[in-house]
Tab-separated table of C-alpha atoms in Angstrom:
chain	number	residue	atom	x	y	z
W	1	MET	CA	325.728	-82.144	59.488
W	2	THR	CA	323.046	-80.485	57.290
W	3	ASP	CA	322.545	-77.608	55.974
W	4	SER	CA	320.604	-75.040	58.121
W	5	PHE	CA	323.509	-74.993	60.242
W	6	ARG	CA	325.324	-71.700	58.914
W	7	ARG	CA	328.854	-72.032	58.104
W	8	GLU	CA	330.992	-70.305	58.782
W	9	GLY	CA	331.205	-66.557	56.599
W	10	GLU	CA	328.278	-67.604	55.695
W	11	TYR	CA	325.348	-65.340	55.738
W	12	HIS	CA	322.176	-64.604	55.160
W	13	GLU	CA	320.491	-62.013	52.829
W	14	TYR	CA	317.818	-59.675	54.018
W	15	PRO	CA	314.507	-59.311	51.642
W	16	PRO	CA	314.792	-56.489	49.744
W	17	PRO	CA	313.418	-53.656	50.729
W	18	PRO	CA	309.131	-52.580	48.956
W	19	ALA	CA	309.273	-50.650	45.852
W	20	TYR	CA	306.754	-48.124	47.695
W	21	PRO	CA	307.845	-45.994	50.152
W	22	PRO	CA	306.312	-47.494	53.633
W	23	ALA	CA	303.126	-45.597	55.162
W	24	ALA	CA	303.352	-42.637	57.400
W	25	ALA	CA	302.494	-42.776	60.713
W	26	PRO	CA	298.666	-41.180	60.951
W	27	ALA	CA	298.388	-38.003	62.256
W	28	PRO	CA	297.412	-37.067	65.296
W	29	PRO	CA	293.910	-36.192	65.141
W	30	ARG	CA	292.962	-31.917	64.730
W	31	ALA	CA	291.351	-30.563	67.115
W	32	ARG	CA	288.116	-29.466	66.851
W	33	ARG	CA	287.042	-25.455	66.792
W	34	PRO	CA	284.887	-24.417	70.322
W	35	VAL	CA	282.251	-23.720	68.985
W	36	ALA	CA	280.275	-23.528	71.499
W	37	LEU	CA	282.559	-21.680	73.776
W	38	LEU	CA	282.786	-19.672	70.370
W	39	ALA	CA	279.081	-19.227	69.796
W	40	ALA	CA	278.993	-18.638	73.889
W	41	VAL	CA	281.475	-15.796	73.601
W	42	ALA	CA	279.427	-14.400	71.123
W	43	ILE	CA	276.239	-14.335	73.028
W	44	ALA	CA	277.486	-13.020	76.048
W	45	ALA	CA	279.200	-9.877	73.488
W	46	ALA	CA	275.770	-9.387	71.785
W	47	LEU	CA	274.005	-9.122	75.010
W	48	ILE	CA	276.828	-7.198	76.414
W	49	GLY	CA	277.060	-4.499	73.447
W	50	GLY	CA	273.466	-4.588	72.940
W	51	GLY	CA	274.200	-7.011	70.005
W	52	THR	CA	270.985	-7.939	67.612
W	53	ALA	CA	269.446	-11.078	68.256
W	54	ALA	CA	270.030	-11.984	64.082
W	55	ALA	CA	273.343	-11.660	64.005
W	56	VAL	CA	274.532	-13.477	66.948
W	57	GLU	CA	271.620	-16.284	65.055
W	58	GLU	CA	273.628	-16.533	62.052
W	59	LEU	CA	277.097	-17.001	63.268
W	60	LEU	CA	275.238	-20.522	65.531
W	61	VAL	CA	273.477	-21.336	62.115
W	62	GLN	CA	277.402	-20.225	60.754
W	63	HIS	CA	279.033	-23.124	62.619
W	64	GLY	CA	275.744	-26.103	62.575
W	65	THR	CA	274.909	-25.243	66.230
W	66	GLY	CA	272.143	-22.694	65.861
W	67	ALA	CA	268.633	-23.632	65.634
W	68	ALA	CA	266.422	-23.952	62.994
W	69	GLY	CA	263.721	-21.777	61.574
W	70	ILE	CA	264.046	-19.308	64.746
W	71	SER	CA	265.257	-15.832	63.662
W	72	GLY	CA	265.291	-12.229	65.401
W	73	THR	CA	264.262	-8.747	65.645
W	74	ASN	CA	265.534	-5.349	65.706
W	75	VAL	CA	264.288	-3.354	68.824
W	76	SER	CA	265.235	0.852	68.228
W	77	GLN	CA	266.108	2.431	71.858
W	78	SER	CA	263.606	3.789	73.252
W	79	SER	CA	264.085	7.831	74.240
W	80	THR	CA	262.783	7.600	77.543
W	81	GLY	CA	265.313	8.758	80.061
W	82	THR	CA	266.848	11.585	77.300
W	83	VAL	CA	266.168	15.667	76.869
W	84	ALA	CA	264.231	14.728	73.420
W	85	GLY	CA	261.800	12.368	75.167
W	86	VAL	CA	261.134	14.436	78.000
W	87	ALA	CA	261.246	17.368	75.460
W	88	GLU	CA	258.689	14.753	72.754
W	89	GLN	CA	256.768	13.936	76.303
W	90	VAL	CA	256.441	17.199	78.075
W	91	SER	CA	255.663	19.604	75.858
W	92	PRO	CA	252.678	19.745	75.023
W	93	SER	CA	251.479	19.784	78.681
W	94	VAL	CA	253.227	23.283	78.725
W	95	VAL	CA	251.647	26.447	77.533
W	96	ARG	CA	252.622	30.794	78.027
W	97	ILE	CA	250.872	32.831	79.500
W	98	ASP	CA	250.761	36.285	78.073
W	99	THR	CA	248.564	38.937	80.449
W	100	SER	CA	247.699	42.573	79.995
W	101	THR	CA	248.192	45.308	83.201
W	102	GLY	CA	247.485	49.098	83.925
W	103	SER	CA	251.434	48.580	84.124
W	104	GLY	CA	252.524	47.311	81.226
W	105	GLN	CA	252.486	43.612	79.769
W	106	GLY	CA	253.970	40.240	80.724
W	107	THR	CA	255.381	36.970	79.944
W	108	GLY	CA	255.015	33.455	81.919
W	109	SER	CA	254.062	29.979	81.428
W	110	GLY	CA	251.795	27.252	83.075
W	111	ILE	CA	251.110	24.163	83.072
W	112	LEU	CA	248.171	22.461	81.832
W	113	LEU	CA	246.782	19.841	84.503
W	114	THR	CA	243.024	18.940	82.485
W	115	ALA	CA	242.104	18.090	79.233
W	116	ASP	CA	239.396	21.407	79.609
W	117	GLY	CA	242.295	23.951	80.488
W	118	GLU	CA	242.977	24.224	84.226
W	119	ILE	CA	246.691	25.398	84.491
W	120	VAL	CA	249.221	25.982	87.848
W	121	THR	CA	251.282	28.663	87.439
W	122	ASN	CA	253.197	31.256	89.795
W	123	ASN	CA	250.964	33.848	91.045
W	124	HIS	CA	253.228	36.573	90.164
W	125	VAL	CA	252.623	35.526	86.389
W	126	VAL	CA	249.038	36.159	86.748
W	127	SER	CA	248.121	38.646	89.793
W	128	GLY	CA	246.611	41.887	88.068
W	129	ALA	CA	245.473	41.072	84.542
W	130	THR	CA	242.918	42.851	83.303
W	131	GLU	CA	243.219	39.901	80.513
W	132	ILE	CA	245.127	36.786	80.072
W	133	GLN	CA	245.195	34.231	77.015
W	134	VAL	CA	247.102	31.780	77.212
W	135	THR	CA	249.230	29.857	74.146
W	136	THR	CA	249.677	26.398	73.662
W	137	SER	CA	252.480	23.925	72.432
W	138	ASP	CA	250.319	23.796	69.110
W	139	GLY	CA	249.632	27.476	68.315
W	140	LYS	CA	246.574	27.344	69.817
W	141	LYS	CA	245.441	30.706	71.577
W	142	TYR	CA	242.766	30.994	74.278
W	143	ALA	CA	241.667	33.302	77.053
W	144	ALA	CA	241.791	32.650	80.562
W	145	LYS	CA	240.293	33.451	83.270
W	146	THR	CA	242.051	33.347	87.003
W	147	LEU	CA	240.137	30.376	89.040
W	148	GLY	CA	242.232	31.114	92.520
W	149	THR	CA	244.969	32.367	94.266
W	150	ASP	CA	247.520	31.838	96.642
W	151	PRO	CA	250.205	34.719	97.087
W	152	ALA	CA	251.656	33.415	100.346
W	153	LYS	CA	253.036	29.999	98.131
W	154	ASP	CA	253.118	32.398	94.785
W	155	LEU	CA	250.702	29.812	93.409
W	156	ALA	CA	247.436	30.178	90.995
W	157	LEU	CA	244.785	28.385	88.550
W	158	ILE	CA	243.345	29.805	85.570
W	159	LYS	CA	241.130	28.183	83.374
W	160	LEU	CA	240.817	28.162	79.746
W	161	GLN	CA	237.309	29.285	77.850
W	162	GLY	CA	236.950	26.612	75.376
W	163	ALA	CA	239.261	24.315	75.799
W	164	SER	CA	238.980	20.521	75.277
W	165	GLY	CA	241.517	16.880	74.238
W	166	LEU	CA	244.850	18.810	76.123
W	167	LYS	CA	247.704	16.496	77.545
W	168	ALA	CA	247.435	17.353	81.062
W	169	ALA	CA	251.052	16.652	82.495
W	170	LYS	CA	251.798	14.121	84.919
W	171	LEU	CA	252.585	14.950	88.274
W	172	GLY	CA	255.805	13.817	90.038
W	173	ASN	CA	257.192	13.557	93.600
W	174	SER	CA	259.640	16.099	94.398
W	175	ASP	CA	260.249	14.548	98.056
W	176	ASN	CA	261.909	11.542	95.594
W	177	LEU	CA	264.699	13.779	94.417
W	178	ARG	CA	268.510	14.412	95.147
W	179	VAL	CA	271.306	16.227	94.506
W	180	GLY	CA	272.573	15.645	91.066
W	181	ASP	CA	269.214	14.242	89.437
W	182	GLN	CA	268.534	15.854	85.941
W	183	VAL	CA	266.280	18.107	84.971
W	184	VAL	CA	264.726	19.059	82.146
W	185	ALA	CA	263.338	22.685	82.257
W	186	ILE	CA	260.016	23.678	79.759
W	187	GLY	CA	258.936	27.664	79.490
W	188	SER	CA	258.496	30.397	77.356
W	189	PRO	CA	261.407	32.567	78.248
W	190	ASP	CA	261.157	36.083	76.331
W	191	ARG	CA	257.705	34.558	75.052
W	192	LEU	CA	260.125	31.901	72.453
W	193	THR	CA	257.368	29.192	73.811
W	194	GLY	CA	258.282	25.394	73.883
W	195	THR	CA	262.024	26.148	75.070
W	196	VAL	CA	263.866	23.211	76.728
W	197	THR	CA	267.187	23.299	78.504
W	198	SER	CA	268.462	20.844	80.431
W	199	GLY	CA	270.768	20.398	83.568
W	200	ILE	CA	271.032	18.616	87.668
W	201	VAL	CA	269.636	19.417	90.779
W	202	SER	CA	271.964	21.507	92.020
W	203	ALA	CA	270.569	22.454	95.913
W	204	LEU	CA	267.435	21.113	97.680
W	205	ASN	CA	265.603	22.579	100.846
W	206	ARG	CA	266.821	26.060	99.518
W	207	ASP	CA	264.803	29.083	102.034
W	208	VAL	CA	263.808	31.517	99.337
W	209	SER	CA	261.887	34.750	99.845
W	210	VAL	CA	260.394	36.665	97.490
W	211	PRO	CA	257.935	39.917	97.484
W	212	LYS	CA	254.100	39.255	96.842
W	213	SER	CA	253.408	42.743	96.498
W	214	GLU	CA	253.097	44.973	93.930
W	215	GLU	CA	254.486	47.834	94.808
W	216	GLN	CA	257.411	46.329	95.179
W	217	GLN	CA	257.695	46.179	90.962
W	218	THR	CA	258.698	48.246	89.120
W	219	PRO	CA	257.712	49.013	86.009
W	220	GLN	CA	260.237	49.048	83.500
W	221	ARG	CA	260.520	45.365	84.984
W	222	ARG	CA	256.524	43.598	83.598
W	223	GLN	CA	257.825	45.616	80.300
W	224	GLY	CA	261.592	44.471	79.606
W	225	GLY	CA	261.743	41.214	81.745
W	226	GLY	CA	264.433	42.307	84.857
W	227	GLY	CA	265.496	39.529	87.795
W	228	TRP	CA	263.033	38.656	89.918
W	229	PRO	CA	264.454	39.772	93.172
W	230	PHE	CA	264.559	37.469	96.190
W	231	SER	CA	266.930	36.768	99.103
W	232	TYR	CA	268.137	33.557	100.501
W	233	ASP	CA	270.375	33.397	103.294
W	234	GLY	CA	269.949	36.916	104.355
W	235	GLN	CA	270.892	38.803	101.067
W	236	GLN	CA	268.327	39.996	98.834
W	237	PHE	CA	269.989	40.283	94.829
W	238	ASN	CA	267.990	41.072	91.752
W	239	GLY	CA	266.924	43.887	94.465
W	240	GLY	CA	265.038	44.657	97.535
W	241	THR	CA	262.340	42.283	98.185
W	242	GLY	CA	260.131	44.530	100.707
W	243	LYS	CA	258.593	43.645	103.753
W	244	ASN	CA	255.815	42.391	102.951
W	245	THR	CA	257.409	38.716	101.474
W	246	THR	CA	256.504	35.046	100.953
W	247	SER	CA	259.337	32.272	101.175
W	248	TYR	CA	259.328	28.293	100.274
W	249	LYS	CA	261.651	25.549	100.130
W	250	ALA	CA	263.253	25.845	96.617
W	251	ILE	CA	264.648	23.437	94.508
W	252	GLN	CA	268.031	25.118	93.205
W	253	THR	CA	268.400	23.728	89.590
W	254	ASP	CA	271.897	24.612	87.175
W	255	ALA	CA	269.187	24.412	84.417
W	256	SER	CA	269.028	27.773	81.812
W	257	LEU	CA	265.886	29.535	83.293
W	258	ASN	CA	265.207	32.967	82.205
W	259	PRO	CA	262.623	36.054	81.875
W	260	GLY	CA	259.401	34.270	81.094
W	261	ASN	CA	260.635	31.152	82.862
W	262	SER	CA	258.369	31.660	85.330
W	263	GLY	CA	255.396	29.081	86.187
W	264	GLY	CA	256.584	26.339	83.901
W	265	ALA	CA	257.477	23.217	84.228
W	266	LEU	CA	261.434	21.070	85.747
W	267	VAL	CA	260.768	17.661	84.597
W	268	ASN	CA	262.638	14.424	85.867
W	269	MET	CA	264.024	12.250	83.436
W	270	ASN	CA	260.370	10.145	83.540
W	271	GLY	CA	258.337	12.647	82.053
W	272	GLU	CA	256.837	13.828	85.249
W	273	ILE	CA	256.732	17.481	86.886
W	274	VAL	CA	258.940	17.956	89.543
W	275	GLY	CA	258.869	21.589	90.651
W	276	MET	CA	257.435	24.409	88.805
W	277	PRO	CA	260.653	27.742	88.034
W	278	SER	CA	259.699	30.961	89.814
W	279	ALA	CA	263.173	33.173	90.823
W	280	ILE	CA	266.317	33.444	89.587
W	281	TYR	CA	269.753	34.679	90.120
W	282	SER	CA	271.143	37.177	87.727
W	283	PRO	CA	274.846	39.477	88.526
W	284	SER	CA	272.884	43.152	87.481
W	285	ALA	CA	269.983	44.711	89.075
W	286	ASP	CA	268.925	45.866	85.388
W	287	SER	CA	266.826	44.426	83.794
W	288	ALA	CA	269.237	44.915	80.801
W	289	GLY	CA	271.544	42.815	82.471
W	290	ALA	CA	269.136	39.807	83.506
W	291	GLY	CA	269.386	36.057	82.171
W	292	SER	CA	270.866	33.201	83.783
W	293	VAL	CA	274.044	32.130	85.080
W	294	GLY	CA	273.348	28.311	86.142
W	295	LEU	CA	271.441	30.390	89.793
W	296	GLY	CA	267.506	28.915	89.191
W	297	PHE	CA	264.668	28.081	92.187
W	298	ALA	CA	261.751	26.276	91.635
W	299	ILE	CA	258.455	25.250	94.125
W	300	PRO	CA	258.626	21.507	94.965
W	301	VAL	CA	255.591	19.659	93.240
W	302	ASN	CA	254.403	18.498	96.191
W	303	THR	CA	254.207	22.126	97.301
W	304	ILE	CA	251.446	22.875	94.844
W	305	LYS	CA	250.002	19.863	94.763
W	306	GLY	CA	248.631	20.490	98.181
W	307	GLU	CA	247.865	24.108	97.218
W	308	LEU	CA	245.362	22.732	94.466
W	309	SER	CA	242.072	21.716	96.633
W	310	SER	CA	242.342	25.124	97.891
W	311	LEU	CA	243.159	26.817	94.482
W	312	ARG	CA	240.089	24.803	92.693
W	313	GLN	CA	237.482	26.708	95.712
W	314	GLY	CA	239.119	30.242	94.679
W	315	GLY	CA	242.804	30.419	97.107
W	316	THR	CA	243.391	33.510	99.250
W	317	GLY	CA	243.208	35.842	97.379
W	318	THR	CA	241.075	36.020	93.783
W	319	ASP	CA	237.860	37.312	93.011
W	320	ASN	CA	237.112	34.667	90.420
W	321	GLY	CA	237.606	37.326	87.621
W	322	THR	CA	239.479	37.647	84.598
W	323	GLY	CA	242.772	38.526	87.504
W	324	ASN	CA	241.930	41.549	89.501
W	325	SER	CA	242.490	40.091	92.669
W	326	ASN	CA	240.484	40.862	95.216
W	327	GLY	CA	243.428	41.838	97.939
W	328	THR	CA	245.608	45.080	99.099
W	329	GLY	CA	247.519	45.760	96.616
W	330	ALA	CA	249.879	44.539	98.749
W	331	ASP	CA	248.109	40.855	99.517
W	332	SER	CA	247.371	40.675	95.613
W	333	GLY	CA	250.659	39.395	95.700
W	334	GLY	CA	252.272	40.923	92.338
W	335	ASP	CA	252.532	40.174	89.019
W	336	SER	CA	257.190	39.539	89.243
W	337	GLY	CA	257.944	42.130	85.968
W	338	LEU	CA	260.082	38.384	85.439
W	339	ASN	CA	258.562	38.793	82.908
W	340	SER	CA	257.443	36.804	84.399
W	341	PHE	CA	260.638	35.814	85.726
């Protein structure tokens, strides 16, 4: 037998262990961060939350996924649709109207229709006036004369003397109004020129009746600014309206209106005139207690637009003078006092 055969009891010795530990098995590869997904989420968040393009770009560049040479810009938020934006846009188109009559002084508001000073207002603001003075939003004062009146619609058109470069208002469409729409009122309550209040359209197509006759107004309303008498749903408010009245389908609003807002602007959030404040409800017939309780009424602008052509031709109750009516006392459309509501 050869030595290649192992004898009984004999064992072969294994080789000695290596001088260094065996290499560890390679670890499984680490998952790379989901950069693309992270970037997509960041972009979506920026779009939804109004983040800037610059911030998104910085995130992409940090992870090596952004395109070089692209820069973002900050875009400031527009004031369109805010009360402040509407006030800034429309206030230059709303004026204060001060009148003198044989029974006292009155104050109302008006809406500029042309750059040379054509103004629409309530008939009760200027009726019976022997002198009309208009103050624009920048404080300039102009004398004015009456071009035409329509007592049956409680509308009047006056014209400034020597005016130019004024900002005309944009007339909207009152048929598009919905209950709950936000509106802004601009006028001159108690001679506070350019006063801005806001609210909503509370109701539409309210059948409101107001007096046409100066005989139905008390002198103290002319001087003290009491509540403008009107009737609704068979009831009379702020005093009796008498028999000689005019009626219209009114916009009801809870925007704060006070004596002096008559003839001013009710504006939608696009800066368009949608109505003309003309009457308010006051819980007290006493002029000292008159004031806003969130029940105001405005003539729809579509009614106004439909009467402009007639008013430019003299309307139904004017002599084209300073403001004197050529009608009888009952048809002259008397000044509301309301001062001028």
